[in-house]
PDB file of C-alpha atoms in Angstrom:
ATOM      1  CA  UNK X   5       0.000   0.000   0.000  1.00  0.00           C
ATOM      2  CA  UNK X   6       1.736   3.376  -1.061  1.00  0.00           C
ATOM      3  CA  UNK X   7       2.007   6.021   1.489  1.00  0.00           C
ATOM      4  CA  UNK X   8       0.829   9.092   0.691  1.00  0.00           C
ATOM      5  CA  UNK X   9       3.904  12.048   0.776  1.00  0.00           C
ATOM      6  CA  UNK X  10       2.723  14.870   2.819  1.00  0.00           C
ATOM      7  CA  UNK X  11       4.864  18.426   2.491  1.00  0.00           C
ATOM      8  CA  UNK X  12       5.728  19.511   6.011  1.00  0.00           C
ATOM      9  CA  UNK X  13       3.780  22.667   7.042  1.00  0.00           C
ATOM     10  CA  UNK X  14       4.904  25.553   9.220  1.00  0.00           C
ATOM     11  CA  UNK X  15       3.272  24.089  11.947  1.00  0.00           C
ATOM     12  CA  UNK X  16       6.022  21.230  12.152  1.00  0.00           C
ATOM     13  CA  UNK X  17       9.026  23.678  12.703  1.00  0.00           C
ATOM     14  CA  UNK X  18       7.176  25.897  14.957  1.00  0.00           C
ATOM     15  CA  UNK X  19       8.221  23.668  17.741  1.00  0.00           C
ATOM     16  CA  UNK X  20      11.569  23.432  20.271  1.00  0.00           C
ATOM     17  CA  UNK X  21      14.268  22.634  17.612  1.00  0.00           C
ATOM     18  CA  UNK X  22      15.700  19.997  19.192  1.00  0.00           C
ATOM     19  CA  UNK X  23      12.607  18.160  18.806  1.00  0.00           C
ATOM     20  CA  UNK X  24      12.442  18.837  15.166  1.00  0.00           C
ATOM     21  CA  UNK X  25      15.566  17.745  14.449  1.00  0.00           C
ATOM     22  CA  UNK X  26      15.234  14.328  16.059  1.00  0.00           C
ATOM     23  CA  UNK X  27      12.300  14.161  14.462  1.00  0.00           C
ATOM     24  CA  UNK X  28      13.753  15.338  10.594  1.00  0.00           C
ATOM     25  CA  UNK X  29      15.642  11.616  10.554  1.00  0.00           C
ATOM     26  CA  UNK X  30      14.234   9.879   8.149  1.00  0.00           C
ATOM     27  CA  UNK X  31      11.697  12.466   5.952  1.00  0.00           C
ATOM     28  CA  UNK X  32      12.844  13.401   2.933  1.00  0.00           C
ATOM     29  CA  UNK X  33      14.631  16.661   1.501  1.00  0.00           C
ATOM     30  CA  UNK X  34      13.001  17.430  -1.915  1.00  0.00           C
ATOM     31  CA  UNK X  35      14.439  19.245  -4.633  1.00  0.00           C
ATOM     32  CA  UNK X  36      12.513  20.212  -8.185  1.00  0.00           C
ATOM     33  CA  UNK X  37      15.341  21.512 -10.262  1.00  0.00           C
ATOM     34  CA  UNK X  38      14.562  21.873 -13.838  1.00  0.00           C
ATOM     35  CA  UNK X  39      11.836  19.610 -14.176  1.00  0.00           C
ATOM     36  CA  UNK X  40      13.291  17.071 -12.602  1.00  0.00           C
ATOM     37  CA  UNK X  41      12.627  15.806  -8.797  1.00  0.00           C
ATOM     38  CA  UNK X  42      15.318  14.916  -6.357  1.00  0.00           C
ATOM     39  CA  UNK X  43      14.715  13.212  -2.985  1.00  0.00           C
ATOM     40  CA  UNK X  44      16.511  12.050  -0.072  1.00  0.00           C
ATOM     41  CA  UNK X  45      16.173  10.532   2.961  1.00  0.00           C
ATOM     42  CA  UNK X  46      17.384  12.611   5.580  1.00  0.00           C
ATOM     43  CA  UNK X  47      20.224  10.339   7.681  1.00  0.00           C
ATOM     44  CA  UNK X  48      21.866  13.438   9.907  1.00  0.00           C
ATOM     45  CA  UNK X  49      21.171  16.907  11.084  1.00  0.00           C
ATOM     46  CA  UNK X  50      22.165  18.889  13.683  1.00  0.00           C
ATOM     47  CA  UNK X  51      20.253  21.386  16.032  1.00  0.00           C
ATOM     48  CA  UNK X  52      21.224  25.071  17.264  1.00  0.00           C
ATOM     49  CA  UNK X  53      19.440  26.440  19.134  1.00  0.00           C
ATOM     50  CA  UNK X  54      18.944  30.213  20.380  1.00  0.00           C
ATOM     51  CA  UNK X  55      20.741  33.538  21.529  1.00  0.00           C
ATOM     52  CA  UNK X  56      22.945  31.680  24.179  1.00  0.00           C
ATOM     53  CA  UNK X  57      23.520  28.463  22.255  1.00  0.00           C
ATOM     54  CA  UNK X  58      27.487  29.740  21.360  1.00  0.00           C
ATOM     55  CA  UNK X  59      27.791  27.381  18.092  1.00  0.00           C
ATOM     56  CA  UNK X  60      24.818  28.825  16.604  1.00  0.00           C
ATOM     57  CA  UNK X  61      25.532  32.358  14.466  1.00  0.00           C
ATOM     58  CA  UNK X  62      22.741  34.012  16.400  1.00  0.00           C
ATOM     59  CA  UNK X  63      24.540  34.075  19.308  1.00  0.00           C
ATOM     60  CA  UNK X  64      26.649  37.170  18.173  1.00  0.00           C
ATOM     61  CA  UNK X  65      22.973  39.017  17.374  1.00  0.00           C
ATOM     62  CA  UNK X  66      21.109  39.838  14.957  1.00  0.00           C
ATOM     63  CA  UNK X  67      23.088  40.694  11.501  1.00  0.00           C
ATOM     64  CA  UNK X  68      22.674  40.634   7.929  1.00  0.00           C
ATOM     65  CA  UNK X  69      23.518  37.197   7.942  1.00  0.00           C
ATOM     66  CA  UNK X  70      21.385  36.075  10.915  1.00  0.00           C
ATOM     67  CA  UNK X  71      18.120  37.997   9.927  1.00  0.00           C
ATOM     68  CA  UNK X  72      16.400  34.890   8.497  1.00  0.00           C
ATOM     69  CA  UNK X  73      16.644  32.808  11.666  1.00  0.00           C
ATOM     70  CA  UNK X  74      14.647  35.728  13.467  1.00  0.00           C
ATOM     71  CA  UNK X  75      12.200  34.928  11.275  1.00  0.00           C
ATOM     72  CA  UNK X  76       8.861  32.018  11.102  1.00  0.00           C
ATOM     73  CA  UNK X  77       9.958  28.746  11.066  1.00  0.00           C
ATOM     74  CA  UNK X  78       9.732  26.561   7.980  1.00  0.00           C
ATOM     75  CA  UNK X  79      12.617  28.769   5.766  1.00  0.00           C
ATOM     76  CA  UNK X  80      15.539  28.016   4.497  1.00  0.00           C
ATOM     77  CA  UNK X  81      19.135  30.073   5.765  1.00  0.00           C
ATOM     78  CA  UNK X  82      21.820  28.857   3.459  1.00  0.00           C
ATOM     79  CA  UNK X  83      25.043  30.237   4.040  1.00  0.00           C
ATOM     80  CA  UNK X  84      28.898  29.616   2.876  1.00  0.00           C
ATOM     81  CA  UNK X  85      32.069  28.214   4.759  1.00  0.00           C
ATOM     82  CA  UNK X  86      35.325  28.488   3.319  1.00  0.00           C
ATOM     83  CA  UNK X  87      34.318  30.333   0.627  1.00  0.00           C
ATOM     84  CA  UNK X  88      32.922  27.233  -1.418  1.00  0.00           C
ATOM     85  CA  UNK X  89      30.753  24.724   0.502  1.00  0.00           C
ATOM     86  CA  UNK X  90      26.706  26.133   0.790  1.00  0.00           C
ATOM     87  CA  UNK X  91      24.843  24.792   4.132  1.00  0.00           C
ATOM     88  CA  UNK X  92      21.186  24.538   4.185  1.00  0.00           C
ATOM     89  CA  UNK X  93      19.616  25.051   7.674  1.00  0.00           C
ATOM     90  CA  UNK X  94      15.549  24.759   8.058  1.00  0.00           C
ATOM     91  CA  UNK X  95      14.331  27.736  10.812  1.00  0.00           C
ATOM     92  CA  UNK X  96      12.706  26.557  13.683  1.00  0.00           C
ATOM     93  CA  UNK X  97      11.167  27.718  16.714  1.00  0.00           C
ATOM     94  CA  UNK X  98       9.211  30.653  17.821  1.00  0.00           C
ATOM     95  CA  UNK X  99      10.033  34.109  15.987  1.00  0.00           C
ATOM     96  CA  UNK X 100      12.665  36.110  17.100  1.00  0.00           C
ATOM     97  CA  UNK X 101      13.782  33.018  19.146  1.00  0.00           C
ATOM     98  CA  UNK X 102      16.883  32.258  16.364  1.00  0.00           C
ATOM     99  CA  UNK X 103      17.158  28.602  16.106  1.00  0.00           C
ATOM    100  CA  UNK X 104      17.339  26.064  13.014  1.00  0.00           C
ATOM    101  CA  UNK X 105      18.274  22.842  12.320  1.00  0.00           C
ATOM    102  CA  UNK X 106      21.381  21.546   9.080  1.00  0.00           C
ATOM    103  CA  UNK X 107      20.949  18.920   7.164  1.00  0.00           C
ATOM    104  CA  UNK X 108      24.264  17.247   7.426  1.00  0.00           C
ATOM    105  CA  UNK X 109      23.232  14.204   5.290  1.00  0.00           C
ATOM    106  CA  UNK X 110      21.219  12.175   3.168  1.00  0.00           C
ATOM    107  CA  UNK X 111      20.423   9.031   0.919  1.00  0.00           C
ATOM    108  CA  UNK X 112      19.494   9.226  -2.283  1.00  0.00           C
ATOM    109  CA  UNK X 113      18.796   6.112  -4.432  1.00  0.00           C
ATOM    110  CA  UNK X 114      20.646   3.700  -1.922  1.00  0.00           C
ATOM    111  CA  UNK X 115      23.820   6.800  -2.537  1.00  0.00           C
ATOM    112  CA  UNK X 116      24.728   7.961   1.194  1.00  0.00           C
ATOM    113  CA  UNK X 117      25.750  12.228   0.645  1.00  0.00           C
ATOM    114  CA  UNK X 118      27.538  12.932   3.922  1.00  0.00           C
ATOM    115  CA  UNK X 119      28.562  16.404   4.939  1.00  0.00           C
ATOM    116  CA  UNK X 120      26.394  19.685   3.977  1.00  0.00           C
ATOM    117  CA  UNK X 121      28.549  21.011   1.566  1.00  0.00           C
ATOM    118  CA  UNK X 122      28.495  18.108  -0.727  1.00  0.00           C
ATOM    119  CA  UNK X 123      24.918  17.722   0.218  1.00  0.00           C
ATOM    120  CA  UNK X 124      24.126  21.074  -1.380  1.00  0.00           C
ATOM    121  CA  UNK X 125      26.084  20.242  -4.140  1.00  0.00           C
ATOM    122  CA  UNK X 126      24.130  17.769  -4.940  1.00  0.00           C
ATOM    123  CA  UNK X 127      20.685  19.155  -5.079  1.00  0.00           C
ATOM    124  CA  UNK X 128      21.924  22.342  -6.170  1.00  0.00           C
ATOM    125  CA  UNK X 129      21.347  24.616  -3.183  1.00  0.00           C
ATOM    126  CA  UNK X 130      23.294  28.131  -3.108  1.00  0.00           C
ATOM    127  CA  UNK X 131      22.405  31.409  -1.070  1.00  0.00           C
ATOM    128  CA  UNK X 132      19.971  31.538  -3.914  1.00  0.00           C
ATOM    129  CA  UNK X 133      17.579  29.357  -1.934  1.00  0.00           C
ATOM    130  CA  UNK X 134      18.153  31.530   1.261  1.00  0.00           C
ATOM    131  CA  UNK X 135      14.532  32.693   2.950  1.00  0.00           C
ATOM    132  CA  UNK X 136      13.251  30.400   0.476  1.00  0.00           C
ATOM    133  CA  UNK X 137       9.698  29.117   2.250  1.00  0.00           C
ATOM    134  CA  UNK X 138      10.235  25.514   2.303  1.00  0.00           C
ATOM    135  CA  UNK X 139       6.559  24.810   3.282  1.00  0.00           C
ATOM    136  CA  UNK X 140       5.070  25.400  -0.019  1.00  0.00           C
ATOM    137  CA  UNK X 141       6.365  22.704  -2.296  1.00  0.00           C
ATOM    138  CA  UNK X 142       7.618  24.705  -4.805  1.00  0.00           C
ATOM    139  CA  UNK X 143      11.736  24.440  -5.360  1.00  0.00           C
ATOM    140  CA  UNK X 144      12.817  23.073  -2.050  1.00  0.00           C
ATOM    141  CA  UNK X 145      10.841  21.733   0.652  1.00  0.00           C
ATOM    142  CA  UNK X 146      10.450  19.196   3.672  1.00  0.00           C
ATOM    143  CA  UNK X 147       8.445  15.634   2.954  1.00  0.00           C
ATOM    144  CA  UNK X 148       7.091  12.665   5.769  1.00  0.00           C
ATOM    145  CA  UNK X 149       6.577   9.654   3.448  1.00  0.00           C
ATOM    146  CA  UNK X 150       5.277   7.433   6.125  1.00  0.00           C
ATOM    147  CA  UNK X 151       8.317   5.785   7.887  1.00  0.00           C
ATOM    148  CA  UNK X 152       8.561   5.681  11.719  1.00  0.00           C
ATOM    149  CA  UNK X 153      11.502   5.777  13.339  1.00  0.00           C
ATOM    150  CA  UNK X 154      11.860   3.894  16.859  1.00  0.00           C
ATOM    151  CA  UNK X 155      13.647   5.258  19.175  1.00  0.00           C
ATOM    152  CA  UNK X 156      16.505   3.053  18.878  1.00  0.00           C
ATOM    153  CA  UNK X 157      16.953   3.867  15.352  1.00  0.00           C
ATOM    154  CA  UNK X 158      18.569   7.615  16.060  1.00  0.00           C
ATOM    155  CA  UNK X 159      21.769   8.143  17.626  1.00  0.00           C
ATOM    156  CA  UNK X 160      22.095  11.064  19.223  1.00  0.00           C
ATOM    157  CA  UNK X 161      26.050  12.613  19.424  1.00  0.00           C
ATOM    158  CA  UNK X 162      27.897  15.750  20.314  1.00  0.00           C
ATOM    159  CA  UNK X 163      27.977  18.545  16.997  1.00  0.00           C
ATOM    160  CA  UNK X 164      30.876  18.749  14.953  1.00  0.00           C
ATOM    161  CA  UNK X 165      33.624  21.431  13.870  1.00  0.00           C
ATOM    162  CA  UNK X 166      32.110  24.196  16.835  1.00  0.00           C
ATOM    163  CA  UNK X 167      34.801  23.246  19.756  1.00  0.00           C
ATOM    164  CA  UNK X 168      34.916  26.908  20.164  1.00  0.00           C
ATOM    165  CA  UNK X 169      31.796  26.871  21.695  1.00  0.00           C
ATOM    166  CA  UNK X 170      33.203  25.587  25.092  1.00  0.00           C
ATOM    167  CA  UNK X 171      30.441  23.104  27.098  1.00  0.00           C
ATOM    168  CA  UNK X 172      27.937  23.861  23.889  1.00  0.00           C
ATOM    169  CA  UNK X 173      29.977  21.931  21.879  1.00  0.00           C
ATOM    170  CA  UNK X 174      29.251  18.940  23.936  1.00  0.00           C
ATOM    171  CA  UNK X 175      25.384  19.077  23.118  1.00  0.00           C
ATOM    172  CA  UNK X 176      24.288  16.090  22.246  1.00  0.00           C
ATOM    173  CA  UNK X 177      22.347  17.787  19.561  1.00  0.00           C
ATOM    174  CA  UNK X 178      23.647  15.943  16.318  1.00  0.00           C
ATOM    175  CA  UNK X 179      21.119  12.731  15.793  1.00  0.00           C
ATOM    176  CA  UNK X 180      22.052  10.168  13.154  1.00  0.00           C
ATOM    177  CA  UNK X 181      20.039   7.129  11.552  1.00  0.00           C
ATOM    178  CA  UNK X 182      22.393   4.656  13.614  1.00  0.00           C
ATOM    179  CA  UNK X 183      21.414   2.397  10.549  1.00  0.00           C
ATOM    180  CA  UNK X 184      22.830   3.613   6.977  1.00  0.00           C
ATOM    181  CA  UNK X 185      23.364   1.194   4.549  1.00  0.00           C
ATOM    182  CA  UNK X 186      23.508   3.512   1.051  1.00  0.00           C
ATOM    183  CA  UNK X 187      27.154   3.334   0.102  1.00  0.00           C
ATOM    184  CA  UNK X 188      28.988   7.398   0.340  1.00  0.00           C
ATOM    185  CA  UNK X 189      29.749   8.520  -2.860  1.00  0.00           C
ATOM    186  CA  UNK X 190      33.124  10.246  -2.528  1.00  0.00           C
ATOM    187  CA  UNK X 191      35.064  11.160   0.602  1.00  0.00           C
ATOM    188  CA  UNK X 192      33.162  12.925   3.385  1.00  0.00           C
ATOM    189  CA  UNK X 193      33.914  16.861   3.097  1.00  0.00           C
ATOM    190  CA  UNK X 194      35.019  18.428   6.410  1.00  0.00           C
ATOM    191  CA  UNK X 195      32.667  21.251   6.743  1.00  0.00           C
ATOM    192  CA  UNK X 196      32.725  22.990   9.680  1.00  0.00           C
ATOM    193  CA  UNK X 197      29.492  22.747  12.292  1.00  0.00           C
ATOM    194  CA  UNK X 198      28.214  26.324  13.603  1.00  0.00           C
ATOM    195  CA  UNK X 199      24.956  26.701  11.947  1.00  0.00           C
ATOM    196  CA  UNK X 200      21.830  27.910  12.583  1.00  0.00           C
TER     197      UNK X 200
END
């Protein structure tokens, strides 16, 4: 029996974002580009969360940059590290609370893409796509295809690349399908942690 795909509304990312990122493992990231439709199965993300959360870029204030996390929830904030490698982050929370969740990795047709930079790559995300509304299921958006996840089935582990954050660091806030079985495609790509 085929499970009807359902386009996550507002509603979803209006909640605490830890909860929403625990509960992003295993929907699907959906991107139309050209016609064509790309989905994967969302295998790791990581949560910031808030003003006084010192990995997440909100915690320096409000800037340019940050605006979009100020924001509803439900929209993207892509941003660049290095100077080449595009993050997408999904908004959560209350407004003016700034908080959002990265997509650090997914599977697409049994092909694991780990790290956000190479995720992006993939789908062809660039600041383009920033305070894009990802709840209306137009060129990038949020999907719940029916799987459950047990509680077992997430791993839940400390973010990566933001040691300068001191004891935020240590969050547990990075959850992982402890199950993956698509193959990577290439080496994972290093990009740093610090999101939204």
């Amino acid at each position: 029996m085929k499970t009807k795909c359902r386009i996550l509304p507002r509603v979803y990312f209006n909640r605490p974002t830890v909860t929403v990122a625990r509960s992003l493992i295993g929907k699907y990231l959906v991107r139309a580009i050209d016609g064509r439709i790309l989905a994967g199965k969302i295998v790791e993300v990581e949560a910031y969360v808030g003003p006084q959360d010192k990995a997440c870029h909100a915690s320096k204030g409000r800037t340019q940059r940050t605006d979009v996390m100020f924001g509803p929830g439900g929209v993207a904030y892509v941003y660049l590290i290095y100077g080449m490698y595009y993050c997408l982050n999904v908004v959560t929370d209350r407004e003016e609370f700034p908080s959002a969740v990265l997509i650090r990795a997914i599977e697409i047709d049994g092909e694991l893409i780990d790290g956000p930079g190479r995720l992006c790559r993939a789908l062809q995300i660039d600041r383009r796509l920033n305070r894009v509304d990802l709840t209306t299921g137009e060129s990038l958006w949020f999907e719940d295809r029916g799987a459950l996840m047990e509680r077992g089935d997430v791993g839940a582990y400390p973010r990566v690349g933001v040691d300068y954050a001191g004891e935020w660091a240590k969050k547990p806030w990075r959850f992982r399908l402890r199950r993956v079985t698509a193959q990577t495609r290439t080496g994972r790509t290093k990009a740093k942690g610090g999101a939204g």
